[in-house]
mmCIF file of C-alpha atoms in Angstrom:
data_model
loop_
_atom_site.group_PDB
_atom_site.id
_atom_site.type_symbol
_atom_site.label_atom_id
_atom_site.label_comp_id
_atom_site.label_asym_id
_atom_site.label_seq_id
_atom_site.Cartn_x
_atom_site.Cartn_y
_atom_site.Cartn_z
ATOM 1 C CA UNK E 1 2.539 -14.076 31.594
ATOM 2 C CA UNK E 2 3.955 -10.688 30.592
ATOM 3 C CA UNK E 3 1.194 -10.328 27.985
ATOM 4 C CA UNK E 4 -1.472 -11.035 30.617
ATOM 5 C CA UNK E 5 0.055 -8.549 33.070
ATOM 6 C CA UNK E 6 0.393 -5.813 30.451
ATOM 7 C CA UNK E 7 -3.124 -6.293 29.121
ATOM 8 C CA UNK E 8 -4.587 -6.260 32.625
ATOM 9 C CA UNK E 9 -2.830 -3.041 33.653
ATOM 10 C CA UNK E 10 -2.893 -1.156 30.369
ATOM 11 C CA UNK E 11 -6.342 -2.459 29.508
ATOM 12 C CA UNK E 12 -7.782 -1.158 32.776
ATOM 13 C CA UNK E 13 -6.237 2.284 32.252
ATOM 14 C CA UNK E 14 -7.392 2.547 28.633
ATOM 15 C CA UNK E 15 -10.913 1.392 29.439
ATOM 16 C CA UNK E 16 -11.241 3.940 32.218
ATOM 17 C CA UNK E 17 -9.819 6.811 30.159
ATOM 18 C CA UNK E 18 -11.276 6.092 26.716
ATOM 19 C CA UNK E 19 -14.231 3.741 27.182
ATOM 20 C CA UNK E 20 -13.889 2.526 23.568
ATOM 21 C CA UNK E 21 -17.025 1.544 21.693
ATOM 22 C CA UNK E 22 -16.659 -1.890 20.113
ATOM 23 C CA UNK E 23 -18.913 -3.122 17.326
ATOM 24 C CA UNK E 24 -18.986 -6.608 15.785
ATOM 25 C CA UNK E 25 -16.205 -8.191 17.846
ATOM 26 C CA UNK E 26 -18.286 -11.385 17.997
ATOM 27 C CA UNK E 27 -17.485 -11.844 14.286
ATOM 28 C CA UNK E 28 -13.914 -12.845 15.166
ATOM 29 C CA UNK E 29 -13.597 -16.655 15.424
ATOM 30 C CA UNK E 30 -12.796 -17.742 18.970
ATOM 31 C CA UNK E 31 -10.254 -20.301 17.797
ATOM 32 C CA UNK E 32 -8.190 -21.067 14.720
ATOM 33 C CA UNK E 33 -6.211 -18.813 12.385
ATOM 34 C CA UNK E 34 -7.689 -15.446 11.479
ATOM 35 C CA UNK E 35 -6.342 -12.307 9.836
ATOM 36 C CA UNK E 36 -7.499 -8.986 11.279
ATOM 37 C CA UNK E 37 -7.020 -6.378 8.562
ATOM 38 C CA UNK E 38 -7.747 -2.696 9.069
ATOM 39 C CA UNK E 39 -6.900 0.934 8.538
ATOM 40 C CA UNK E 40 -3.903 2.516 10.200
ATOM 41 C CA UNK E 41 -4.155 6.129 11.305
ATOM 42 C CA UNK E 42 -1.839 6.323 14.297
ATOM 43 C CA UNK E 43 0.785 4.425 16.281
ATOM 44 C CA UNK E 44 -1.626 3.513 19.058
ATOM 45 C CA UNK E 45 -4.017 1.523 16.809
ATOM 46 C CA UNK E 46 -2.465 -1.835 17.716
ATOM 47 C CA UNK E 47 -2.938 -1.202 21.432
ATOM 48 C CA UNK E 48 -6.645 -0.567 21.015
ATOM 49 C CA UNK E 49 -7.022 -3.642 18.800
ATOM 50 C CA UNK E 50 -5.309 -5.879 21.352
ATOM 51 C CA UNK E 51 -7.421 -4.328 24.106
ATOM 52 C CA UNK E 52 -10.824 -5.076 22.551
ATOM 53 C CA UNK E 53 -10.052 -8.537 21.122
ATOM 54 C CA UNK E 54 -10.192 -11.347 23.679
ATOM 55 C CA UNK E 55 -7.701 -13.512 21.811
ATOM 56 C CA UNK E 56 -4.001 -12.640 21.701
ATOM 57 C CA UNK E 57 -3.250 -10.723 18.506
ATOM 58 C CA UNK E 58 0.206 -10.798 16.925
ATOM 59 C CA UNK E 59 1.692 -8.058 14.749
ATOM 60 C CA UNK E 60 4.806 -7.417 12.707
ATOM 61 C CA UNK E 61 6.965 -4.533 13.944
ATOM 62 C CA UNK E 62 10.344 -2.996 13.212
ATOM 63 C CA UNK E 63 13.151 -4.792 14.990
ATOM 64 C CA UNK E 64 14.528 -1.391 16.020
ATOM 65 C CA UNK E 65 11.710 -1.203 18.591
ATOM 66 C CA UNK E 66 13.305 -4.003 20.619
ATOM 67 C CA UNK E 67 17.015 -3.377 20.127
ATOM 68 C CA UNK E 68 17.419 -0.231 22.213
ATOM 69 C CA UNK E 69 20.167 0.000 24.823
ATOM 70 C CA UNK E 70 19.969 0.559 28.566
ATOM 71 C CA UNK E 71 16.965 0.420 30.875
ATOM 72 C CA UNK E 72 14.740 2.351 28.469
ATOM 73 C CA UNK E 73 15.600 -0.013 25.653
ATOM 74 C CA UNK E 74 14.840 -3.084 27.768
ATOM 75 C CA UNK E 75 11.523 -1.627 28.926
ATOM 76 C CA UNK E 76 10.517 -0.819 25.350
ATOM 77 C CA UNK E 77 11.473 -4.309 24.210
ATOM 78 C CA UNK E 78 9.373 -5.860 27.015
ATOM 79 C CA UNK E 79 6.433 -3.594 26.196
ATOM 80 C CA UNK E 80 6.375 -4.295 22.469
ATOM 81 C CA UNK E 81 6.918 -8.029 22.798
ATOM 82 C CA UNK E 82 4.247 -8.256 25.511
ATOM 83 C CA UNK E 83 1.880 -6.346 23.226
ATOM 84 C CA UNK E 84 2.154 -9.125 20.650
ATOM 85 C CA UNK E 85 4.699 -7.515 18.345
ATOM 86 C CA UNK E 86 7.038 -9.851 16.478
ATOM 87 C CA UNK E 87 10.196 -7.946 15.484
ATOM 88 C CA UNK E 88 11.282 -8.264 11.851
ATOM 89 C CA UNK E 89 14.014 -6.493 9.904
ATOM 90 C CA UNK E 90 11.880 -4.797 7.257
ATOM 91 C CA UNK E 91 14.692 -2.854 5.616
ATOM 92 C CA UNK E 92 16.169 -3.981 2.342
ATOM 93 C CA UNK E 93 14.759 -6.167 -0.416
ATOM 94 C CA UNK E 94 13.975 -9.170 1.794
ATOM 95 C CA UNK E 95 12.053 -7.276 4.458
ATOM 96 C CA UNK E 96 8.681 -7.917 2.841
ATOM 97 C CA UNK E 97 9.410 -11.629 2.434
ATOM 98 C CA UNK E 98 10.424 -11.935 6.100
ATOM 99 C CA UNK E 99 7.226 -10.216 7.221
ATOM 100 C CA UNK E 100 5.114 -12.441 4.962
ATOM 101 C CA UNK E 101 6.721 -15.651 6.194
ATOM 102 C CA UNK E 102 6.369 -14.553 9.820
ATOM 103 C CA UNK E 103 2.671 -13.876 9.315
ATOM 104 C CA UNK E 104 2.259 -17.240 7.652
ATOM 105 C CA UNK E 105 3.914 -19.009 10.586
ATOM 106 C CA UNK E 106 1.658 -17.221 13.095
ATOM 107 C CA UNK E 107 -1.451 -18.268 11.164
ATOM 108 C CA UNK E 108 -0.320 -21.856 10.651
ATOM 109 C CA UNK E 109 0.083 -22.075 14.422
ATOM 110 C CA UNK E 110 -3.608 -21.145 14.738
ATOM 111 C CA UNK E 111 -3.256 -17.588 16.041
ATOM 112 C CA UNK E 112 -4.828 -14.226 15.215
ATOM 113 C CA UNK E 113 -2.612 -12.003 13.077
ATOM 114 C CA UNK E 114 -3.155 -8.249 12.820
ATOM 115 C CA UNK E 115 -2.137 -6.456 9.652
ATOM 116 C CA UNK E 116 -2.491 -3.013 8.111
ATOM 117 C CA UNK E 117 -2.698 -3.551 4.329
ATOM 118 C CA UNK E 118 -1.760 0.081 3.625
ATOM 119 C CA UNK E 119 1.724 -0.814 4.836
ATOM 120 C CA UNK E 120 2.174 2.381 6.852
ATOM 121 C CA UNK E 121 0.135 4.975 8.706
ATOM 122 C CA UNK E 122 -2.080 7.203 6.608
ATOM 123 C CA UNK E 123 -0.351 10.554 6.041
ATOM 124 C CA UNK E 124 -3.602 12.540 6.038
ATOM 125 C CA UNK E 125 -6.419 10.433 7.499
ATOM 126 C CA UNK E 126 -7.588 9.008 4.181
ATOM 127 C CA UNK E 127 -7.558 5.302 3.281
ATOM 128 C CA UNK E 128 -4.881 4.291 0.793
ATOM 129 C CA UNK E 129 -4.380 1.401 -1.616
ATOM 130 C CA UNK E 130 -3.680 -1.947 0.042
ATOM 131 C CA UNK E 131 -0.529 -3.987 -0.452
ATOM 132 C CA UNK E 132 -1.142 -7.525 -1.702
ATOM 133 C CA UNK E 133 0.622 -9.238 1.216
ATOM 134 C CA UNK E 134 -2.788 -9.589 2.873
ATOM 135 C CA UNK E 135 -4.025 -11.548 -0.147
ATOM 136 C CA UNK E 136 -0.973 -13.812 -0.186
ATOM 137 C CA UNK E 137 -1.475 -14.648 3.479
ATOM 138 C CA UNK E 138 -5.135 -15.602 3.221
ATOM 139 C CA UNK E 139 -4.603 -17.644 0.047
ATOM 140 C CA UNK E 140 -1.528 -19.459 1.385
ATOM 141 C CA UNK E 141 -3.077 -20.349 4.744
ATOM 142 C CA UNK E 142 -6.821 -20.426 4.121
ATOM 143 C CA UNK E 143 -7.320 -18.131 7.115
ATOM 144 C CA UNK E 144 -10.438 -15.940 6.967
ATOM 145 C CA UNK E 145 -10.037 -12.168 6.950
ATOM 146 C CA UNK E 146 -12.009 -10.043 9.410
ATOM 147 C CA UNK E 147 -11.835 -6.380 8.320
ATOM 148 C CA UNK E 148 -11.834 -3.715 10.996
ATOM 149 C CA UNK E 149 -11.790 0.058 11.310
ATOM 150 C CA UNK E 150 -10.173 2.318 13.864
ATOM 151 C CA UNK E 151 -12.217 5.482 14.303
ATOM 152 C CA UNK E 152 -11.005 8.353 16.472
ATOM 153 C CA UNK E 153 -7.533 7.078 17.311
ATOM 154 C CA UNK E 154 -6.082 9.880 15.184
ATOM 155 C CA UNK E 155 -7.561 12.286 17.732
ATOM 156 C CA UNK E 156 -5.929 10.369 20.587
ATOM 157 C CA UNK E 157 -2.464 10.627 19.069
ATOM 158 C CA UNK E 158 -2.396 13.088 16.138
ATOM 159 C CA UNK E 159 0.458 12.384 13.766
ATOM 160 C CA UNK E 160 1.339 9.250 15.719
ATOM 161 C CA UNK E 161 3.510 11.192 18.150
ATOM 162 C CA UNK E 162 3.295 12.923 21.524
ATOM 163 C CA UNK E 163 1.422 12.145 24.707
ATOM 164 C CA UNK E 164 -1.962 10.480 23.976
ATOM 165 C CA UNK E 165 -5.021 12.685 24.482
ATOM 166 C CA UNK E 166 -8.490 11.753 25.657
ATOM 167 C CA UNK E 167 -10.871 11.267 22.733
ATOM 168 C CA UNK E 168 -13.760 9.056 21.674
ATOM 169 C CA UNK E 169 -12.606 5.802 20.050
ATOM 170 C CA UNK E 170 -14.641 3.236 18.129
ATOM 171 C CA UNK E 171 -13.341 -0.121 16.895
ATOM 172 C CA UNK E 172 -15.650 -1.673 14.304
ATOM 173 C CA UNK E 173 -15.373 -5.214 12.879
ATOM 174 C CA UNK E 174 -16.966 -6.427 9.649
ATOM 175 C CA UNK E 175 -18.138 -9.812 8.439
ATOM 176 C CA UNK E 176 -15.423 -12.442 7.907
ATOM 177 C CA UNK E 177 -14.224 -12.821 4.320
ATOM 178 C CA UNK E 178 -13.024 -16.106 2.863
ATOM 179 C CA UNK E 179 -11.411 -16.634 -0.506
ATOM 180 C CA UNK E 180 -11.437 -20.404 -1.060
ATOM 181 C CA UNK E 181 -12.648 -19.751 -4.619
ATOM 182 C CA UNK E 182 -9.088 -18.685 -5.391
ATOM 183 C CA UNK E 183 -7.339 -21.768 -4.000
ATOM 184 C CA UNK E 184 -3.997 -22.369 -5.694
ATOM 185 C CA UNK E 185 -3.902 -18.895 -7.239
ATOM 186 C CA UNK E 186 -1.684 -17.116 -4.703
ATOM 187 C CA UNK E 187 0.819 -16.245 -7.452
ATOM 188 C CA UNK E 188 -1.708 -14.674 -9.821
ATOM 189 C CA UNK E 189 -1.218 -10.906 -9.534
ATOM 190 C CA UNK E 190 -4.732 -10.155 -10.760
ATOM 191 C CA UNK E 191 -6.242 -12.421 -8.117
ATOM 192 C CA UNK E 192 -4.016 -10.905 -5.438
ATOM 193 C CA UNK E 193 -5.150 -7.411 -6.395
ATOM 194 C CA UNK E 194 -8.839 -8.450 -6.485
ATOM 195 C CA UNK E 195 -8.636 -10.012 -3.007
ATOM 196 C CA UNK E 196 -6.790 -7.011 -1.572
ATOM 197 C CA UNK E 197 -9.257 -4.542 -3.072
ATOM 198 C CA UNK E 198 -12.205 -6.504 -1.665
ATOM 199 C CA UNK E 199 -10.709 -6.307 1.818
ATOM 200 C CA UNK E 200 -9.967 -2.586 1.457
ATOM 201 C CA UNK E 201 -13.496 -1.938 0.214
ATOM 202 C CA UNK E 202 -14.903 -3.406 3.416
ATOM 203 C CA UNK E 203 -12.430 -1.412 5.527
ATOM 204 C CA UNK E 204 -13.538 1.751 3.716
ATOM 205 C CA UNK E 205 -17.211 1.045 4.444
ATOM 206 C CA UNK E 206 -16.469 0.355 8.100
ATOM 207 C CA UNK E 207 -14.284 3.430 8.616
ATOM 208 C CA UNK E 208 -16.115 5.938 6.419
ATOM 209 C CA UNK E 209 -12.759 7.193 5.124
ATOM 210 C CA UNK E 210 -12.194 8.670 1.700
ATOM 211 C CA UNK E 211 -10.342 6.148 -0.470
ATOM 212 C CA UNK E 212 -7.255 7.086 -2.492
ATOM 213 C CA UNK E 213 -6.067 4.600 -5.128
ATOM 214 C CA UNK E 214 -2.340 5.154 -4.592
ATOM 215 C CA UNK E 215 0.066 3.702 -2.045
ATOM 216 C CA UNK E 216 0.431 5.626 1.212
ATOM 217 C CA UNK E 217 4.219 5.517 0.938
ATOM 218 C CA UNK E 218 4.075 7.362 -2.390
ATOM 219 C CA UNK E 219 1.652 9.931 -0.995
ATOM 220 C CA UNK E 220 3.898 10.485 2.003
ATOM 221 C CA UNK E 221 6.956 10.936 -0.207
ATOM 222 C CA UNK E 222 5.112 13.399 -2.431
#
């Protein structure tokens, strides 16, 4: 119920203010597990994705978003959970495993799971090398991957911080990808890299971003 209320209120406001252009949303299966994999340029990307997709979309998020104290903390926790965020402790060596297993559970329950293969927001607007968790998920569950691109959200919230501005936003979805030819090979690192790169190639074509073959976390640190 909280998801429906939030989407109705926030969706109305965002549609009125931004009037996002949506292309190819009919390519998302109406039922069954599906992975929505796209670029990540600002914090507000997940809100726009949830707005334009009819099905509920679930995401992984830092557990710190829902553990705040006081009224503000409770409101933030309600907002993020209602937006489809599943809190996971991503710190430490087991953070990636927890995120992967959570995504697998969501897909095995037949839901839509949103993921940003870059692993973090782009530090400069370019598209960075994808992490292979996306490949593990599709090979473990058999869920198709629908690539998508967020275009213009970096103008709405530059740097991922501050009060959102009014700017033109386009959300573009590509053709579904399936990787049944690699059944049983979810532990082969060469297969995992090939699957990930195929997904990122489609995201690059959809977004028009320049591609950089290094991880975004390393670029940010540098």
